[in-house]
CSV table of C-alpha atoms and ligand atoms in Angstrom, one decimal:
chain,number,residue,atom,x,y,z
A,222,MET,CA,0.0,0.0,0.0
A,223,HIS,CA,1.4,3.4,-1.0
A,224,ALA,CA,2.0,6.0,1.7
A,225,PRO,CA,-0.6,8.8,1.5
A,226,VAL,CA,0.3,11.8,-0.7
A,227,LEU,CA,-1.3,15.2,-0.6
A,228,ALA,CA,-1.5,17.0,-3.9
A,229,PRO,CA,-2.8,20.6,-3.3
A,230,SER,CA,-4.6,21.9,-6.3
A,231,LEU,CA,-3.3,25.2,-7.6
A,232,LEU,CA,-6.8,26.0,-9.0
A,233,ALA,CA,-7.7,27.1,-5.5
A,234,GLY,CA,-4.5,29.2,-5.1
A,235,ASP,CA,-4.0,32.9,-5.9
A,236,HIS,CA,-4.1,33.2,-9.7
A,237,ALA,CA,-2.4,36.6,-9.5
A,238,HIS,CA,0.5,35.0,-7.6
A,239,LEU,CA,0.6,31.3,-8.5
A,240,ALA,CA,4.4,31.0,-7.8
A,241,ALA,CA,3.7,32.2,-4.2
A,242,SER,CA,0.9,29.7,-3.8
A,243,ALA,CA,3.3,26.9,-5.1
A,244,ARG,CA,5.9,28.1,-2.6
A,245,THR,CA,3.4,27.9,0.3
A,246,VAL,CA,3.0,24.2,-0.6
A,247,ALA,CA,6.8,23.5,-0.9
A,248,ASP,CA,7.5,25.4,2.4
A,249,LEU,CA,5.2,23.0,4.2
A,250,GLY,CA,7.3,20.0,3.0
A,251,ILE,CA,4.6,18.9,0.6
A,252,TRP,CA,6.1,17.3,-2.6
A,253,TRP,CA,3.1,17.2,-5.0
A,254,LEU,CA,1.3,20.1,-6.8
A,255,HIS,CA,-1.9,19.3,-8.7
A,256,LEU,CA,-2.4,21.4,-11.9
A,257,ASP,CA,-5.8,21.5,-13.5
A,258,ILE,CA,-5.8,22.2,-17.2
A,259,MET,CA,-9.2,23.0,-18.7
A,260,ASP,CA,-10.1,23.8,-22.4
A,261,GLY,CA,-13.6,25.2,-22.1
A,262,HIS,CA,-14.7,22.3,-24.3
A,263,PHE,CA,-14.3,19.0,-22.4
A,264,VAL,CA,-15.2,21.0,-19.3
A,265,PRO,CA,-17.1,24.3,-19.1
A,266,ASN,CA,-14.2,26.3,-17.7
A,267,LEU,CA,-10.7,27.6,-18.6
A,268,THR,CA,-7.5,27.6,-16.5
A,269,PHE,CA,-3.9,27.8,-17.6
A,270,GLY,CA,-1.6,26.2,-20.1
A,271,PRO,CA,2.0,24.9,-20.5
A,272,GLU,CA,3.5,28.4,-20.2
A,273,THR,CA,2.2,28.6,-16.7
A,274,LEU,CA,4.0,25.4,-15.7
A,275,ALA,CA,7.2,26.7,-17.4
A,276,ALA,CA,6.9,30.0,-15.5
A,277,LEU,CA,6.5,28.1,-12.2
A,278,ARG,CA,9.7,26.1,-13.0
A,279,ARG,CA,11.5,29.3,-13.8
A,280,SER,CA,10.4,30.7,-10.5
A,281,GLY,CA,12.3,27.8,-8.9
A,282,SER,CA,9.5,25.3,-8.1
A,283,LYS,CA,10.9,21.8,-7.7
A,284,LEU,CA,7.5,20.3,-6.8
A,285,PHE,CA,6.2,17.2,-8.5
A,286,PHE,CA,3.8,18.6,-11.1
A,287,ASP,CA,0.8,16.3,-11.2
A,288,THR,CA,-0.9,17.6,-14.3
A,289,HIS,CA,-4.5,16.8,-14.9
A,290,LEU,CA,-5.5,17.5,-18.5
A,291,MET,CA,-9.3,18.1,-18.9
A,292,LEU,CA,-9.1,18.4,-22.7
A,293,SER,CA,-11.1,17.0,-25.6
A,294,GLU,CA,-7.8,16.4,-27.5
A,295,PRO,CA,-5.1,15.8,-24.9
A,296,GLN,CA,-2.9,14.0,-27.5
A,297,ARG,CA,-2.2,17.4,-29.0
A,298,TYR,CA,-0.8,18.9,-25.9
A,299,VAL,CA,1.1,16.2,-23.9
A,300,GLU,CA,4.4,17.2,-25.5
A,301,ALA,CA,4.0,20.9,-24.6
A,302,PHE,CA,3.2,20.0,-21.0
A,303,ALA,CA,6.1,17.5,-20.7
A,304,LYS,CA,8.5,20.2,-22.1
A,305,ALA,CA,7.1,22.8,-19.7
A,306,GLY,CA,8.0,20.7,-16.7
A,307,ALA,CA,5.2,18.2,-15.9
A,308,ASN,CA,6.3,15.1,-14.0
A,309,LEU,CA,3.0,13.2,-14.4
A,310,ILE,CA,0.4,13.8,-17.0
A,311,SER,CA,-3.1,12.4,-16.6
A,312,ILE,CA,-5.6,12.1,-19.4
A,313,HIS,CA,-9.3,11.3,-19.4
A,314,ILE,CA,-10.8,8.1,-20.8
A,315,GLU,CA,-14.0,9.8,-22.1
A,316,PRO,CA,-13.0,11.6,-25.3
A,317,GLU,CA,-12.4,9.8,-28.6
A,318,TYR,CA,-8.7,9.6,-29.3
A,319,ASP,CA,-5.8,7.1,-29.2
A,320,THR,CA,-5.7,6.7,-25.4
A,321,LEU,CA,-3.1,3.9,-25.2
A,322,GLY,CA,-0.9,5.6,-27.8
A,323,THR,CA,-1.1,8.9,-25.8
A,324,LEU,CA,-0.2,7.1,-22.5
A,325,ARG,CA,2.8,5.6,-24.3
A,326,ARG,CA,3.8,9.0,-25.7
A,327,ILE,CA,3.7,10.5,-22.2
A,328,ARG,CA,6.1,7.9,-21.0
A,329,GLU,CA,8.4,8.4,-24.0
A,330,LEU,CA,8.5,12.1,-23.1
A,331,GLY,CA,9.9,11.1,-19.7
A,332,CYS,CA,6.8,11.6,-17.6
A,333,GLN,CA,4.7,9.3,-15.6
A,334,CYS,CA,1.2,8.8,-17.0
A,335,GLY,CA,-2.3,8.6,-15.5
A,336,ILE,CA,-5.8,7.8,-16.6
A,337,VAL,CA,-8.9,9.7,-15.3
A,338,LEU,CA,-12.5,8.7,-15.0
A,339,ASN,CA,-15.5,11.1,-14.5
A,340,PRO,CA,-18.1,10.2,-11.9
A,341,GLY,CA,-20.5,8.8,-14.5
A,342,THR,CA,-17.9,6.6,-16.2
A,343,PRO,CA,-17.8,3.0,-15.2
A,344,PRO,CA,-14.6,1.5,-13.9
A,345,GLU,CA,-14.6,-1.2,-16.6
A,346,SER,CA,-13.8,1.5,-19.1
A,347,ILE,CA,-10.2,1.7,-17.9
A,348,LEU,CA,-9.6,-2.0,-17.6
A,349,SER,CA,-7.6,-2.3,-20.8
A,350,VAL,CA,-5.1,0.4,-19.9
A,351,LEU,CA,-4.7,-0.4,-16.2
A,352,SER,CA,-1.4,-2.2,-16.7
A,353,GLN,CA,0.0,0.8,-18.6
A,354,VAL,CA,-0.5,3.6,-16.1
A,355,ASP,CA,1.4,5.0,-13.0
A,356,LEU,CA,-1.8,6.5,-11.6
A,357,VAL,CA,-5.6,6.1,-11.8
A,358,LEU,CA,-7.5,9.3,-10.9
A,359,VAL,CA,-11.1,8.8,-9.8
A,360,MET,CA,-13.0,12.1,-10.1
A,361,THR,CA,-15.2,12.5,-7.0
A,362,VAL,CA,-17.0,15.5,-8.5
A,363,GLN,CA,-17.9,16.4,-12.1
A,364,PRO,CA,-14.7,18.1,-13.3
A,365,GLY,CA,-14.6,21.8,-14.1
A,366,PHE,CA,-14.8,23.7,-10.9
A,367,GLY,CA,-13.3,23.6,-7.4
A,368,GLY,CA,-15.4,23.8,-4.3
A,369,GLN,CA,-18.0,21.1,-5.1
A,370,ALA,CA,-19.4,18.5,-2.8
A,371,PHE,CA,-17.7,15.0,-2.7
A,372,GLN,CA,-19.8,12.2,-4.3
A,373,PRO,CA,-19.9,9.3,-1.8
A,374,GLU,CA,-21.0,6.9,-4.6
A,375,MET,CA,-17.4,7.0,-5.8
A,376,LEU,CA,-16.2,5.0,-2.8
A,377,ALA,CA,-17.5,1.8,-4.5
A,378,LYS,CA,-15.6,2.6,-7.6
A,379,LEU,CA,-12.4,3.1,-5.6
A,380,LYS,CA,-12.9,-0.3,-4.0
A,381,THR,CA,-13.4,-2.0,-7.3
A,382,ILE,CA,-10.2,-0.4,-8.8
A,383,ASP,CA,-8.2,-1.2,-5.7
A,384,THR,CA,-9.4,-4.8,-5.8
A,385,TRP,CA,-8.2,-5.0,-9.5
A,386,ARG,CA,-4.9,-3.5,-8.5
A,387,ARG,CA,-4.3,-6.1,-5.8
A,388,SER,CA,-5.5,-9.1,-7.9
A,389,ARG,CA,-3.3,-8.1,-10.8
A,390,ASP,CA,-0.2,-7.2,-8.8
A,391,LEU,CA,-0.2,-3.7,-10.2
A,392,THR,CA,1.3,-0.7,-8.3
A,393,PHE,CA,-0.3,2.4,-9.8
A,394,ARG,CA,-1.3,5.1,-7.4
A,395,LEU,CA,-5.1,5.6,-6.8
A,396,GLU,CA,-5.9,9.3,-6.7
A,397,VAL,CA,-9.1,11.2,-5.8
A,398,ASP,CA,-10.0,14.7,-6.8
A,399,GLY,CA,-13.0,16.8,-5.9
A,400,GLY,CA,-14.5,17.7,-2.5
A,401,ILE,CA,-11.6,16.1,-0.6
A,402,ASP,CA,-11.1,17.3,2.9
A,403,LEU,CA,-9.8,15.5,6.0
A,404,ALA,CA,-13.1,13.6,6.5
A,405,THR,CA,-13.7,12.5,2.9
A,406,ALA,CA,-10.0,11.7,2.4
A,407,ALA,CA,-10.2,9.3,5.3
A,408,GLU,CA,-13.2,7.6,3.7
A,409,CYS,CA,-11.3,7.4,0.4
A,410,ARG,CA,-8.2,6.0,2.1
A,411,ALA,CA,-10.3,3.2,3.6
A,412,ALA,CA,-11.6,2.4,0.1
A,413,GLY,CA,-8.1,2.1,-1.3
A,414,ALA,CA,-7.0,5.7,-2.4
A,415,ASP,CA,-3.5,6.8,-1.6
A,416,THR,CA,-3.2,10.2,-3.4
A,417,PHE,CA,-5.4,13.1,-2.4
A,418,VAL,CA,-6.0,16.2,-4.4
A,419,ALA,CA,-7.2,19.1,-2.2
A,420,GLY,CA,-8.0,22.5,-3.5
A,421,THR,CA,-10.4,24.5,-1.4
A,422,SER,CA,-9.9,22.5,1.8
A,423,PHE,CA,-6.1,23.0,1.7
A,424,PHE,CA,-5.9,26.6,0.5
A,425,ARG,CA,-8.6,27.8,2.9
A,426,ALA,CA,-7.3,25.7,5.9
A,427,LYS,CA,-6.6,27.9,8.9
A,428,ASP,CA,-3.6,25.7,9.8
A,429,GLN,CA,-2.2,24.3,6.5
A,430,ALA,CA,0.7,22.6,8.4
A,431,ALA,CA,-1.8,20.7,10.6
A,432,PHE,CA,-3.9,19.8,7.6
A,433,ALA,CA,-0.8,18.4,5.8
A,434,ALA,CA,0.3,16.5,8.9
A,435,THR,CA,-3.1,14.9,9.3
A,436,MET,CA,-3.2,13.9,5.6
A,437,ALA,CA,0.3,12.3,6.0
A,438,ARG,CA,-1.1,10.1,8.8
A,439,LEU,CA,-4.1,8.8,6.9
B,757,DX5,C1,-12.0,19.9,-10.5
B,757,DX5,C2,-10.5,19.8,-10.5
B,757,DX5,C3,-10.0,19.7,-9.1
B,757,DX5,C4,-10.3,20.9,-8.2
B,757,DX5,C5,-10.7,20.3,-6.9
B,757,DX5,O1,-12.4,20.0,-11.9
B,757,DX5,O2,-10.1,18.7,-11.2
B,757,DX5,O3,-8.6,19.4,-9.1
B,757,DX5,O4,-9.2,21.7,-8.1
B,757,DX5,O5,-11.1,21.3,-6.1
B,757,DX5,P1,-11.7,21.1,-4.6
B,757,DX5,O6,-10.7,20.4,-3.8
B,757,DX5,O7,-12.0,22.5,-4.2
B,757,DX5,O8,-12.9,20.3,-4.8
B,758,ZN,ZN1,-7.9,18.0,-10.9
């Protein structure tokens, strides 16, 4: 079982001072930073692009960039995000494109790769790529916006994927994203999750160090 990892989502940071928000994360001894990339098409919102990652690197950030592409055509952008400094690139299973080929390309580019499922997408849809990924991201809200309520129905999906992981001797990380706070993270941990994206709950926490310490003990 992987040790728990907290991945604060920069979406909930200060968009006028993203480097400062990333520094807050690093200064707490957290290693991962979750970067939400939206195209206004696969999801009804827009965020930032590869140039933002490159600028964060230029500002000195050494965090592990966990890059979540919410794009209709992710295959067109993986190279740009890899060159900009992504460490892990996750792509959704729902759009029509060469998913397996794109996962392979992400690895060729020197990054880890992940596959993502929306709340309405059945776990069986990722069975054929499970052995090819470093991470499975189970969306626990409909992607597009921070600050939404956790969907408890996703706990069963986590258990299913965790069971497949064990029975097939696979070692991918199992990440959750959306409405994660200390309480919902504990429920997800019990269902098999080991990697926890937290936007609102982390950036609005009164004591971020205590929040990170509790997450590390999950
Ligand atoms: C939602 C994004 C999430 C978002 C989570 O579309 O994928 O990463 O930042 O935000 P919270 O933690 O506020 O639900
Ligand atoms: Zn995300």
